[in-house]
Each structure stands twice: as C-alpha cells, then as structure tokens.
Amino acid sequence: MIDSLYGAADWSAITPLVIVAVTALVVLLMDLLLGKRVGRYGAIILGSLGLILAGVVAAGGYGLHQTLFGGAFVLDGFTVLFEEVVIIGALGSLVLFGAIGREDRVAGATALLLWSATGAMLLAGAGTLLTIFLGIELLSLALYCLCGLAPRATAREAALKYLLLSSTASGFLLYGMALLFGATGSVTLSAFAAPMLAASPLFWAGIAFFFVGIAFKLSLVPFHTWAPDVFQGAPLPVTAFMSVVTKAGVLAVLARVAYSALPPQAASALLLPLWVVAGISMVVGNVGMLAQTDLKRLIGYSGVAQVGYILVALAGTTAFGLRAAIYYLFAYTLMNLGAFAVAAVLSGDGEEGTQLAGYRGLGHRRPLLAAAMTFFLLALAGLPPTAGFLGKILILSAGVASGYLWLDALLIIGTAISLYGYAKVIGAMYARDEHRSPTTPRPVVPLAWASIALCALALLLLTFHPFASSVLP
Amino acid sequence: MAVLVLVLLPAVAGALLFLLPRDDVRASKTIGALVALATIVLAVFTRHQQFSATWLTRPFVSNLHFGATSISWWIVLLLGIATFGAILATNVSRTRSFIALLLFLEASMLGLFLARDLLLFALCWDLMLIPVFLGLIHWGSHPATAWRYFIYNFAGGLLLLLATAAFGLSVGTTDVIGGTGVALVGPWVPWIFAGFAIAFLVKTPVWPLHTWMPLTYADTPAPMISVVAGVQSKAGLYGFITIGMVFLPEMMRAYAGLFITLGIISLLYGAVASLVQTDAKRVVAYSSLSHLGLILVAIFSFNPIALVGALIYIVAHGLFSAALFLGLGYVEEREETRSLVRLGGLGAANPRLTGALCIAVLAALGLPGLAGFAGELLMLIGIFAAGFAWAAILGLVAVVLASAYFLRLFQGMMNGPVRPDLPMRRDLTWIEALAVVPLLLALLVLGVNPHPLTTFNTAPYLQSSGGGR
C-alpha cells in the first residue's frame, strides 16, 4: 500500500533519519536484554555508531536535488549539510554522557537524544508546514524529558520552563501555519513564493506568527530569556545538544523559508523584522554574557548572539550568504561541543562543575585542558587561528556584499563586547593564584578527550584548508 | 617553502618547549634563543623567496602567501634580534611558559610582516594580541591593563577585518601586499580607508587612541614589552605604508592634514607627558608616542626622503626602544623599583648596565652616529620639503624635548649620589649583556652606514593617483 504511494527514491532519501531512529530502539532493546552487562559505554558506542553510519549515508545524498513524499521532504545539498551538522552535534553531545551522568539512565537518555536528533534532521529537509511541525515537536518532546533527567531541583525547573515556553512558541508557530494555510490553501513551502501573496494581509500575519515561533525556538531577543535558565538546569550533554542541534534544525527551516518560500517582491520587507531582531540579539546576548558566573549560562547567552551572527550572513538571502552561514554553523557546532567536552572532563555533573570560579588557576592544574578551553573560547570570540575567525570574515563579507552594513556594525560591536565575556574565563584560568588546590585524581574519559581533540583539529583545518570555500554548495 | 618554515618555526618550537622539564630554565632559554637566531638566519636567506597556497576562492581570492617585501624584511630582522634579546633577558617565574609565549609572539608577528595577503595580515593582526594578553594576565602587575590592551586592540582588529572584507569584495582578491599598486576606486573607498586607518592608529598608537599604551608598556614584563614596543607598534605604520600608500593614496592625501595634525599632537603630547613622568617605563612609553607620531607625519607627507627616513626610524626606534625596555627591566629587577624619585646613583656600581643604557638613550635622543639620527634628519628634511614647514618645526621642538626627558631619565637613574636605601645588586651578567649587545651594535652599524636601508624603491608608495581597477 505504502509502496505504491512512494517509490524507492523517497525511502532512500530518509534512510539517515530511519537509521538514527532505529538505532534508538536498538539501544533501548539492548539495555532491556543485556542491562548492566554492557554498562553506559554500550549505549553510547552503539548510539555513536548509528549516528556515524547515518552521517556516511547522508553524505551520499550530496549533489542530489529531489523533492520527495509529495513535497514533504526536500533532499539537496542544503539538507545534507544541515543533517551533517545535526549528526555531528548529536555525536559530540552523546559522547559526553561517558564523562558524566549515571549508569542506569544513559540508555534512555541516548534513545531520547537520538530521537530528538531525528526531529532536527527532519527539519533540515522539511518542505511543508506539516513536516516542519512534526520535526519541531519530535525535537522538542524528547528534549523536555532530557532536560529533567538529572535528579535535582534545577533540572526539573529547567524542564518545566522549557516545556511551558516551548509549547507557547509551538502555539505561535501553529497559529501562523494555520493562517498561512488559510492564505494560500497549501502547506507546501514552495507555494508561498507566489507573487500574488504579497498583497494578502492573512499571509503577512501568518508569516509574522511563524517567525515569532521560530525566534522563540532560536532564543532570539526578546524571546531569549528561557535559554540561560534551561541551559543551566539541564544536564551538561543535553545543554550541549540544545546549544547546537536545536539551533541548527530551526535555522534550517528559517533559511529555507527565507530563501525560497516568500513572494520575491515582499521578501525583504517580510524578513526585515527578523534581521532587526538578529541585530539586537548580537548586542543583548553578548552584554548578558558578561555578568554570568556559570559556564552553561554563559554559553546560553553567547548562543543568543551567535545565532544573530549567522542571521547576518542570511540577511541578503544571497547564495554566498548561505555558504557563510553554513560554514559558521559548522564552526559554531565544533567550538561549542569542544567547550562542553572540556567542561565535562573537568566536572561530574554537579552544579559546581560549570561554575566559572572552578576554572580559576586551571592553567596550572591541568595545562592541556586549559589550553583546549582557551582555544575554543578564542574560537567563540572570533579570534584566530580558529574557524571562528574565518567565519566572521565570511559573514562580514556577506553583509558587505548584500548591503546590510548596519548589521555588520552591530556584529562588530557585539563581538567586541563578547571578547570580555570569553576572555574573562581565559584570564581566570591563567591568573596568578597564590593558593593552589591540589590536583585530584580524575576518572579517565577517553571519549570526551577524543571529542576535544577532534573539535580542535577540525577548527584548525576549517580555518586553513581551502575546502572551506569550495565544498559548500 | 623556507618562508613557511620561518613563520612556523617559532610557533612549533614554542609548543615543543612544553616537553622540557618544567624547572629547567637554562634549557628553555637556550632553545628559545637558538630558535630566535635561526629565524634571523632564515630571514636573511629567504629575502627574495615566497610561499603561496590557495586559501579562499569565494567571495574573493585569498592565498596563504608569505614573503618579505623590501620594507618588511628589515622589520623581520629587527623582530629576530629583539626576540633574541628578550629571551636572553627573561628572568620571571614560570620561565618555560613565558619563553613559549615570546616565541608564539614572534611567530604571529613574523606572519604579520611576511604576509603578502591582506586577510592573512588581518589574521596575524589578531593573533599577535593573544600572547601579550596572556603575558599581561599572568606576569603583569594589574589585570585591568590586560583587558584594556586586548579589547582596545581587538576592536581595532575587527574594523580591520571589516575593511579587509570590503577591500576583497571590491578588488576580487586580497593577495595584494607588496604587489604593484593599483589604487582602489568605488563608493566603498572612504569606509575601507576609515576601517584601516582606525585600526592602524590604535595599534601604533596615535593620540587620542593611545590610552591603552602607557599602562600596557608599564605593566608588561620588560622582555615582552621590549618586543611589543619595538616591533608590534610598527604594525600600524607598516600598514599605512604598504596598504594605505599603495592602494588608498587619494584618501591618504585627502586626509593628510588630519593625520599630520594627529601625529604632531602625539609628538608634542608624548614629549611633554614624558617630561613629567616619575615611572621610568612610562617615560619611555610616552617617548614612544612622540617618536611614532613623527613617523606618522613623515608617512603622510608623501615625500621620498621622508619615507626613507621613516623606514630607517622604524628600525632604529625598534632597536633603541627594545634596548631601553630591557635596560629598565634590569634596573627594576635589581632595585625593585622603577620610580625616578627613588632611583639614583646606579652608575657607580653598574658600569656595564650604565653603558648599555647610555648608548640606548643617546640613540633615542637622536645623537649623530647612531641610527636614530639618520632617520630623524631625513624625516624632518622630507617633511619640510613636502611643504609642511610648520610640522617640521614642531618636530624639531620635540627632538629638543626628547633630549630633555631622556637625559632626565638617564641622569636620574644612573648619576648622582649613591642612594643607601637601594639594594644595589651586582652588575649585568654576561648573558644579560649579550641580550642588549646585538641591539646596540645594530644601532651603531646603521648609524654609521644607514645606506642599505635607503635603497628600496619608493616609487610604488608615492604614485600620484592610481589607474583604478
């Protein structure tokens, strides 16, 4: 029955998603059947293998351009690149469960994380409003559970806060979708590019509500206040996941709508509020970061600004801007994952582990770890020799080329402010410290160290290897 | 390829230093000094060599392109000598880390002055801030200074980055440094110029963007500040010469009056401020503001004689300010103060230190026979010949003031009665002396024979206006 509706091409296009979703089931089954015998690493390794397999399979779709499932799923270079970001992000977060977290919960957490990633991958290729909603809800529902995983009050608070605010955002999104359907009579994104829609007030209202929902999910100002609280309360691997994968998935939707699903003559007016919000986010996020004393909150605020940077690249809706945005998204993913991996090595999942006070004198206690953290923080601030630097120049170029100089100016102001926030941590790590706490023995955490090494290496390679500007579509 | 080795050698050596035992000060210093020597040798042999590899193809072409230009080659040599001296003069806690930072600093600045690509230049521009920041954070006396230095210069670097992006988009490539100049045209030009100019002015620094400088120069450990004041401060001037004069000549000429005025204000303000400082390092810091202001005036006078003078003075200033800061560092180590109120009479017990400082001070105040004189004279002649007589006269006033504040510095520390309340530790060891001797020798050689520095072709920098691209 289904076979007659959809052909082999349809199913092969979503193979990576299926692999990830099925891996989650296998992880659960394995936990049920083998239980304690495989330990936490069993679930993590199996989950990682599934993600890597999905990544390899997804890469095979690069270069294709297909519209599948009656327009519900689009497979092109854009989809593949966003899927890869999601997979890298999920992989980098998943391995952190090896450094922290309790044995008995890891299998369940792994499964939830994989399903959440499936949702984000669906968003990467979403071609209709329905697929978008399906992806966002799959992504979010699993995350609500993941946020509350840690047995402490702040985690429950984070989960509840995330549930309430994210549901509100979904409400806006859904309402916008309803209006859009009313205006166009279609749920397919490509139908929204019809020129006559530019005159439809219903369409404008629908897009407005839709963007409010998206801005909520991306934690753009003024809808950003949930992010630091939720980031702080959630377990560290989940925070890492949220800071990377959620943003990537929702950005994919936003980019697809901005680039191909708006009536051309009204596109710049429709999108302008979004760029204004991005501009404000760059300043507010970076200013908010300065006062933080917790690494997870700091990353929460920094994420508000970093999404703003990516939107600057998209502002002109130029082909090069999209490249710059994807490049920066890859870099952002790697630097965030690296920073979280350092934090994971440093701490069990206690509150104190991510307190910035705990980083004081780290340069003397654990020089290698401090050097790695310095590298990732420099990347976040956009300093060389990291991909953060090259990403900044690509984004600035995109802004200059498309004439959004005021966004470039705000980006520069925001970045200059952000330096203090990031370098404050570096300064604390290398400050002269009279009293030295003794080095305590730490459990060996090979996966987190591997993640640190790979992220740092990739950030260096992305900076100096010419492929950065030639592979992107 | 040898050029790439030259750039990467100090960075790799700096990283490998951490494999040495933590407490082996002698090994760290020996290896560091040998690496610095090796960079000098490599720089001599790679004068006309280049290295290039593809980097970006979109949105503009950028290459990882290294190679000395006729101007930057001298600054690279200066950098090698200054780093060599700084490493030998190092006497701080955690020597291994400090020397590694000095080597990272050298690598980033080698990258900057050897870069033939504007984007690579901008990359190294930001990169060279990091070692100094870390040095200030750990070894500096006030952490706040580190922030001021880092944020001030990073903001300048961001403007440089934006200007580089606009430059690349309007020209199509950033692989332009040291090439034949084709002046930029188009609506972006004033903005590109503004971005470059502010970044260069902050770095140099020039009044009113200098406020980070006196604190940084006073708080940074002497060996590191000798490299920063000697060489890093030349990055902005080098940028004005190789980027501004070649690609933005019309803007440079149009705003020459403004920049010459800023230069003159720096010149006089620095000189007067120098006269009243009681912190020895701050005296030299403000003198730097004054001297670099004069170089800025020389550059903006668009005169071949002034340009030659500027290059001589860039090298000379690097040599004597590095020597001065090393000397002041020695004084501070010995007497545990650098306050001119407390210091005095050191000459009696420290003949070698006094001699070294004396040569450096005489070079700084422009005594004939040392390199500073040739540069100052040519700059003043050039500025006068270019029609800025008033600037030349005010420059002359500053030169007179320089004698006053440098003699006040030197006599206050070295001459006069011996102060019984000072520790008066022993004179320079031979290694400490070896750190400053190359700098002083170079001052003497270039002072007697500045000819090699005058032979570069000034034509590309003095074109009246470009053809447009």
mmCIF file with all atom_site columns, N, CA, C and O in Angstrom, chain B residues 313-347:
data_model
loop_
_atom_site.group_PDB
_atom_site.id
_atom_site.type_symbol
_atom_site.label_atom_id
_atom_site.label_alt_id
_atom_site.label_comp_id
_atom_site.label_asym_id
_atom_site.label_entity_id
_atom_site.label_seq_id
_atom_site.pdbx_PDB_ins_code
_atom_site.Cartn_x
_atom_site.Cartn_y
_atom_site.Cartn_z
_atom_site.occupancy
_atom_site.B_iso_or_equiv
_atom_site.pdbx_formal_charge
_atom_site.auth_seq_id
_atom_site.auth_comp_id
_atom_site.auth_asym_id
_atom_site.auth_atom_id
_atom_site.pdbx_PDB_model_num
ATOM 1   N N  . TYR B 1 313 ? 63.882 55.099 10.665 1.00 0.00 ? 313 TYR B N  1
ATOM 2   C CA . TYR B 1 313 ? 63.494 55.370 12.037 1.00 0.00 ? 313 TYR B CA 1
ATOM 3   C C  . TYR B 1 313 ? 62.647 54.250 12.622 1.00 0.00 ? 313 TYR B C  1
ATOM 4   O O  . TYR B 1 313 ? 62.702 53.977 13.821 1.00 0.00 ? 313 TYR B O  1
ATOM 5   N N  . ILE B 1 314 ? 61.848 53.585 11.766 1.00 0.00 ? 314 ILE B N  1
ATOM 6   C CA . ILE B 1 314 ? 61.082 52.425 12.248 1.00 0.00 ? 314 ILE B CA 1
ATOM 7   C C  . ILE B 1 314 ? 62.047 51.384 12.813 1.00 0.00 ? 314 ILE B C  1
ATOM 8   O O  . ILE B 1 314 ? 61.862 50.859 13.917 1.00 0.00 ? 314 ILE B O  1
ATOM 9   N N  . VAL B 1 315 ? 63.104 51.100 12.050 1.00 0.00 ? 315 VAL B N  1
ATOM 10  C CA . VAL B 1 315 ? 64.076 50.107 12.512 1.00 0.00 ? 315 VAL B CA 1
ATOM 11  C C  . VAL B 1 315 ? 64.837 50.625 13.739 1.00 0.00 ? 315 VAL B C  1
ATOM 12  O O  . VAL B 1 315 ? 64.971 49.924 14.753 1.00 0.00 ? 315 VAL B O  1
ATOM 13  N N  . ALA B 1 316 ? 65.276 51.892 13.660 1.00 0.00 ? 316 ALA B N  1
ATOM 14  C CA . ALA B 1 316 ? 66.061 52.451 14.760 1.00 0.00 ? 316 ALA B CA 1
ATOM 15  C C  . ALA B 1 316 ? 65.239 52.488 16.044 1.00 0.00 ? 316 ALA B C  1
ATOM 16  O O  . ALA B 1 316 ? 65.715 52.094 17.110 1.00 0.00 ? 316 ALA B O  1
ATOM 17  N N  . HIS B 1 317 ? 63.996 52.958 15.917 1.00 0.00 ? 317 HIS B N  1
ATOM 18  C CA . HIS B 1 317 ? 63.149 53.042 17.104 1.00 0.00 ? 317 HIS B CA 1
ATOM 19  C C  . HIS B 1 317 ? 62.925 51.664 17.708 1.00 0.00 ? 317 HIS B C  1
ATOM 20  O O  . HIS B 1 317 ? 62.931 51.497 18.928 1.00 0.00 ? 317 HIS B O  1
ATOM 21  N N  . GLY B 1 318 ? 62.740 50.669 16.823 1.00 0.00 ? 318 GLY B N  1
ATOM 22  C CA . GLY B 1 318 ? 62.587 49.304 17.324 1.00 0.00 ? 318 GLY B CA 1
ATOM 23  C C  . GLY B 1 318 ? 63.805 48.883 18.119 1.00 0.00 ? 318 GLY B C  1
ATOM 24  O O  . GLY B 1 318 ? 63.682 48.318 19.208 1.00 0.00 ? 318 GLY B O  1
ATOM 25  N N  . LEU B 1 319 ? 64.996 49.193 17.587 1.00 0.00 ? 319 LEU B N  1
ATOM 26  C CA . LEU B 1 319 ? 66.230 48.774 18.262 1.00 0.00 ? 319 LEU B CA 1
ATOM 27  C C  . LEU B 1 319 ? 66.398 49.478 19.599 1.00 0.00 ? 319 LEU B C  1
ATOM 28  O O  . LEU B 1 319 ? 66.625 48.853 20.628 1.00 0.00 ? 319 LEU B O  1
ATOM 29  N N  . PHE B 1 320 ? 66.260 50.831 19.591 1.00 0.00 ? 320 PHE B N  1
ATOM 30  C CA . PHE B 1 320 ? 66.572 51.503 20.865 1.00 0.00 ? 320 PHE B CA 1
ATOM 31  C C  . PHE B 1 320 ? 65.456 51.351 21.883 1.00 0.00 ? 320 PHE B C  1
ATOM 32  O O  . PHE B 1 320 ? 65.717 51.287 23.073 1.00 0.00 ? 320 PHE B O  1
ATOM 33  N N  . SER B 1 321 ? 64.194 51.249 21.436 1.00 0.00 ? 321 SER B N  1
ATOM 34  C CA . SER B 1 321 ? 63.171 51.081 22.475 1.00 0.00 ? 321 SER B CA 1
ATOM 35  C C  . SER B 1 321 ? 63.258 49.681 23.077 1.00 0.00 ? 321 SER B C  1
ATOM 36  O O  . SER B 1 321 ? 63.029 49.511 24.276 1.00 0.00 ? 321 SER B O  1
ATOM 37  N N  . ALA B 1 322 ? 63.610 48.667 22.258 1.00 0.00 ? 322 ALA B N  1
ATOM 38  C CA . ALA B 1 322 ? 63.805 47.336 22.830 1.00 0.00 ? 322 ALA B CA 1
ATOM 39  C C  . ALA B 1 322 ? 64.941 47.374 23.844 1.00 0.00 ? 322 ALA B C  1
ATOM 40  O O  . ALA B 1 322 ? 64.824 46.855 24.962 1.00 0.00 ? 322 ALA B O  1
ATOM 41  N N  . ALA B 1 323 ? 66.059 48.033 23.467 1.00 0.00 ? 323 ALA B N  1
ATOM 42  C CA . ALA B 1 323 ? 67.203 48.111 24.373 1.00 0.00 ? 323 ALA B CA 1
ATOM 43  C C  . ALA B 1 323 ? 66.840 48.874 25.645 1.00 0.00 ? 323 ALA B C  1
ATOM 44  O O  . ALA B 1 323 ? 67.207 48.480 26.753 1.00 0.00 ? 323 ALA B O  1
ATOM 45  N N  . LEU B 1 324 ? 66.085 49.984 25.493 1.00 0.00 ? 324 LEU B N  1
ATOM 46  C CA . LEU B 1 324 ? 65.700 50.775 26.662 1.00 0.00 ? 324 LEU B CA 1
ATOM 47  C C  . LEU B 1 324 ? 64.844 49.956 27.619 1.00 0.00 ? 324 LEU B C  1
ATOM 48  O O  . LEU B 1 324 ? 65.079 49.966 28.829 1.00 0.00 ? 324 LEU B O  1
ATOM 49  N N  . PHE B 1 325 ? 63.859 49.246 27.058 1.00 0.00 ? 325 PHE B N  1
ATOM 50  C CA . PHE B 1 325 ? 62.986 48.490 27.959 1.00 0.00 ? 325 PHE B CA 1
ATOM 51  C C  . PHE B 1 325 ? 63.741 47.346 28.625 1.00 0.00 ? 325 PHE B C  1
ATOM 52  O O  . PHE B 1 325 ? 63.510 47.048 29.802 1.00 0.00 ? 325 PHE B O  1
ATOM 53  N N  . LEU B 1 326 ? 64.645 46.705 27.886 1.00 0.00 ? 326 LEU B N  1
ATOM 54  C CA . LEU B 1 326 ? 65.443 45.654 28.528 1.00 0.00 ? 326 LEU B CA 1
ATOM 55  C C  . LEU B 1 326 ? 66.274 46.257 29.657 1.00 0.00 ? 326 LEU B C  1
ATOM 56  O O  . LEU B 1 326 ? 66.345 45.713 30.766 1.00 0.00 ? 326 LEU B O  1
ATOM 57  N N  . GLY B 1 327 ? 66.888 47.418 29.385 1.00 0.00 ? 327 GLY B N  1
ATOM 58  C CA . GLY B 1 327 ? 67.712 48.065 30.403 1.00 0.00 ? 327 GLY B CA 1
ATOM 59  C C  . GLY B 1 327 ? 66.885 48.438 31.624 1.00 0.00 ? 327 GLY B C  1
ATOM 60  O O  . GLY B 1 327 ? 67.290 48.195 32.766 1.00 0.00 ? 327 GLY B O  1
ATOM 61  N N  . LEU B 1 328 ? 65.693 49.027 31.395 1.00 0.00 ? 328 LEU B N  1
ATOM 62  C CA . LEU B 1 328 ? 64.840 49.388 32.522 1.00 0.00 ? 328 LEU B CA 1
ATOM 63  C C  . LEU B 1 328 ? 64.402 48.146 33.288 1.00 0.00 ? 328 LEU B C  1
ATOM 64  O O  . LEU B 1 328 ? 64.258 48.184 34.512 1.00 0.00 ? 328 LEU B O  1
ATOM 65  N N  . GLY B 1 329 ? 64.206 47.049 32.547 1.00 0.00 ? 329 GLY B N  1
ATOM 66  C CA . GLY B 1 329 ? 63.860 45.790 33.206 1.00 0.00 ? 329 GLY B CA 1
ATOM 67  C C  . GLY B 1 329 ? 64.974 45.352 34.148 1.00 0.00 ? 329 GLY B C  1
ATOM 68  O O  . GLY B 1 329 ? 64.722 44.934 35.276 1.00 0.00 ? 329 GLY B O  1
ATOM 69  N N  . TYR B 1 330 ? 66.224 45.490 33.682 1.00 0.00 ? 330 TYR B N  1
ATOM 70  C CA . TYR B 1 330 ? 67.355 45.124 34.542 1.00 0.00 ? 330 TYR B CA 1
ATOM 71  C C  . TYR B 1 330 ? 67.371 45.984 35.793 1.00 0.00 ? 330 TYR B C  1
ATOM 72  O O  . TYR B 1 330 ? 67.593 45.506 36.906 1.00 0.00 ? 330 TYR B O  1
ATOM 73  N N  . VAL B 1 331 ? 67.143 47.280 35.583 1.00 0.00 ? 331 VAL B N  1
ATOM 74  C CA . VAL B 1 331 ? 67.148 48.190 36.733 1.00 0.00 ? 331 VAL B CA 1
ATOM 75  C C  . VAL B 1 331 ? 66.076 47.771 37.731 1.00 0.00 ? 331 VAL B C  1
ATOM 76  O O  . VAL B 1 331 ? 66.317 47.682 38.937 1.00 0.00 ? 331 VAL B O  1
ATOM 77  N N  . GLU B 1 332 ? 64.882 47.486 37.199 1.00 0.00 ? 332 GLU B N  1
ATOM 78  C CA . GLU B 1 332 ? 63.775 47.152 38.092 1.00 0.00 ? 332 GLU B CA 1
ATOM 79  C C  . GLU B 1 332 ? 64.065 45.867 38.867 1.00 0.00 ? 332 GLU B C  1
ATOM 80  O O  . GLU B 1 332 ? 63.763 45.756 40.060 1.00 0.00 ? 332 GLU B O  1
ATOM 81  N N  . GLU B 1 333 ? 64.654 44.877 38.153 1.00 0.00 ? 333 GLU B N  1
ATOM 82  C CA . GLU B 1 333 ? 64.993 43.619 38.831 1.00 0.00 ? 333 GLU B CA 1
ATOM 83  C C  . GLU B 1 333 ? 65.965 43.850 39.985 1.00 0.00 ? 333 GLU B C  1
ATOM 84  O O  . GLU B 1 333 ? 65.846 43.264 41.049 1.00 0.00 ? 333 GLU B O  1
ATOM 85  N N  . ARG B 1 334 ? 66.936 44.740 39.729 1.00 0.00 ? 334 ARG B N  1
ATOM 86  C CA . ARG B 1 334 ? 67.981 44.943 40.727 1.00 0.00 ? 334 ARG B CA 1
ATOM 87  C C  . ARG B 1 334 ? 67.500 45.778 41.898 1.00 0.00 ? 334 ARG B C  1
ATOM 88  O O  . ARG B 1 334 ? 67.769 45.469 43.050 1.00 0.00 ? 334 ARG B O  1
ATOM 89  N N  . GLU B 1 335 ? 66.794 46.854 41.562 1.00 0.00 ? 335 GLU B N  1
ATOM 90  C CA . GLU B 1 335 ? 66.474 47.818 42.620 1.00 0.00 ? 335 GLU B CA 1
ATOM 91  C C  . GLU B 1 335 ? 65.031 47.694 43.098 1.00 0.00 ? 335 GLU B C  1
ATOM 92  O O  . GLU B 1 335 ? 64.611 48.421 43.985 1.00 0.00 ? 335 GLU B O  1
ATOM 93  N N  . GLU B 1 336 ? 64.256 46.827 42.493 1.00 0.00 ? 336 GLU B N  1
ATOM 94  C CA . GLU B 1 336 ? 62.878 46.579 42.912 1.00 0.00 ? 336 GLU B CA 1
ATOM 95  C C  . GLU B 1 336 ? 62.008 47.829 42.856 1.00 0.00 ? 336 GLU B C  1
ATOM 96  O O  . GLU B 1 336 ? 61.012 47.942 43.559 1.00 0.00 ? 336 GLU B O  1
ATOM 97  N N  . THR B 1 337 ? 62.401 48.760 42.039 1.00 0.00 ? 337 THR B N  1
ATOM 98  C CA . THR B 1 337 ? 61.534 49.922 41.812 1.00 0.00 ? 337 THR B CA 1
ATOM 99  C C  . THR B 1 337 ? 61.906 50.500 40.453 1.00 0.00 ? 337 THR B C  1
ATOM 100 O O  . THR B 1 337 ? 62.999 50.250 39.947 1.00 0.00 ? 337 THR B O  1
ATOM 101 N N  . ARG B 1 338 ? 60.986 51.230 39.852 1.00 0.00 ? 338 ARG B N  1
ATOM 102 C CA . ARG B 1 338 ? 61.349 51.956 38.645 1.00 0.00 ? 338 ARG B CA 1
ATOM 103 C C  . ARG B 1 338 ? 60.928 53.412 38.795 1.00 0.00 ? 338 ARG B C  1
ATOM 104 O O  . ARG B 1 338 ? 60.781 54.139 37.820 1.00 0.00 ? 338 ARG B O  1
ATOM 105 N N  . SER B 1 339 ? 60.746 53.842 40.041 1.00 0.00 ? 339 SER B N  1
ATOM 106 C CA . SER B 1 339 ? 60.353 55.222 40.302 1.00 0.00 ? 339 SER B CA 1
ATOM 107 C C  . SER B 1 339 ? 61.588 56.112 40.246 1.00 0.00 ? 339 SER B C  1
ATOM 108 O O  . SER B 1 339 ? 62.586 55.868 40.920 1.00 0.00 ? 339 SER B O  1
ATOM 109 N N  . LEU B 1 340 ? 61.510 57.156 39.415 1.00 0.00 ? 340 LEU B N  1
ATOM 110 C CA . LEU B 1 340 ? 62.656 58.054 39.290 1.00 0.00 ? 340 LEU B CA 1
ATOM 111 C C  . LEU B 1 340 ? 62.909 58.813 40.581 1.00 0.00 ? 340 LEU B C  1
ATOM 112 O O  . LEU B 1 340 ? 63.987 59.338 40.799 1.00 0.00 ? 340 LEU B O  1
ATOM 113 N N  . VAL B 1 341 ? 61.890 58.861 41.440 1.00 0.00 ? 341 VAL B N  1
ATOM 114 C CA . VAL B 1 341 ? 62.068 59.552 42.714 1.00 0.00 ? 341 VAL B CA 1
ATOM 115 C C  . VAL B 1 341 ? 63.025 58.759 43.597 1.00 0.00 ? 341 VAL B C  1
ATOM 116 O O  . VAL B 1 341 ? 63.850 59.320 44.313 1.00 0.00 ? 341 VAL B O  1
ATOM 117 N N  . ARG B 1 342 ? 62.931 57.444 43.549 1.00 0.00 ? 342 ARG B N  1
ATOM 118 C CA . ARG B 1 342 ? 63.740 56.623 44.451 1.00 0.00 ? 342 ARG B CA 1
ATOM 119 C C  . ARG B 1 342 ? 65.092 56.251 43.847 1.00 0.00 ? 342 ARG B C  1
ATOM 120 O O  . ARG B 1 342 ? 66.043 56.016 44.574 1.00 0.00 ? 342 ARG B O  1
ATOM 121 N N  . LEU B 1 343 ? 65.139 56.131 42.490 1.00 0.00 ? 343 LEU B N  1
ATOM 122 C CA . LEU B 1 343 ? 66.377 55.659 41.869 1.00 0.00 ? 343 LEU B CA 1
ATOM 123 C C  . LEU B 1 343 ? 67.418 56.768 41.834 1.00 0.00 ? 343 LEU B C  1
ATOM 124 O O  . LEU B 1 343 ? 67.084 57.950 41.828 1.00 0.00 ? 343 LEU B O  1
ATOM 125 N N  . GLY B 1 344 ? 68.679 56.348 41.749 1.00 0.00 ? 344 GLY B N  1
ATOM 126 C CA . GLY B 1 344 ? 69.745 57.329 41.618 1.00 0.00 ? 344 GLY B CA 1
ATOM 127 C C  . GLY B 1 344 ? 71.088 56.702 41.930 1.00 0.00 ? 344 GLY B C  1
ATOM 128 O O  . GLY B 1 344 ? 71.174 55.731 42.689 1.00 0.00 ? 344 GLY B O  1
ATOM 129 N N  . GLY B 1 345 ? 72.133 57.203 41.252 1.00 0.00 ? 345 GLY B N  1
ATOM 130 C CA . GLY B 1 345 ? 73.473 56.771 41.583 1.00 0.00 ? 345 GLY B CA 1
ATOM 131 C C  . GLY B 1 345 ? 73.812 55.329 41.249 1.00 0.00 ? 345 GLY B C  1
ATOM 132 O O  . GLY B 1 345 ? 74.738 54.753 41.810 1.00 0.00 ? 345 GLY B O  1
ATOM 133 N N  . LEU B 1 346 ? 73.049 54.748 40.302 1.00 0.00 ? 346 LEU B N  1
ATOM 134 C CA . LEU B 1 346 ? 73.331 53.349 39.981 1.00 0.00 ? 346 LEU B CA 1
ATOM 135 C C  . LEU B 1 346 ? 74.645 53.198 39.231 1.00 0.00 ? 346 LEU B C  1
ATOM 136 O O  . LEU B 1 346 ? 75.236 52.123 39.195 1.00 0.00 ? 346 LEU B O  1
ATOM 137 N N  . GLY B 1 347 ? 75.096 54.283 38.581 1.00 0.00 ? 347 GLY B N  1
ATOM 138 C CA . GLY B 1 347 ? 76.285 54.193 37.731 1.00 0.00 ? 347 GLY B CA 1
ATOM 139 C C  . GLY B 1 347 ? 77.509 53.708 38.484 1.00 0.00 ? 347 GLY B C  1
ATOM 140 O O  . GLY B 1 347 ? 78.344 52.997 37.923 1.00 0.00 ? 347 GLY B O  1
#
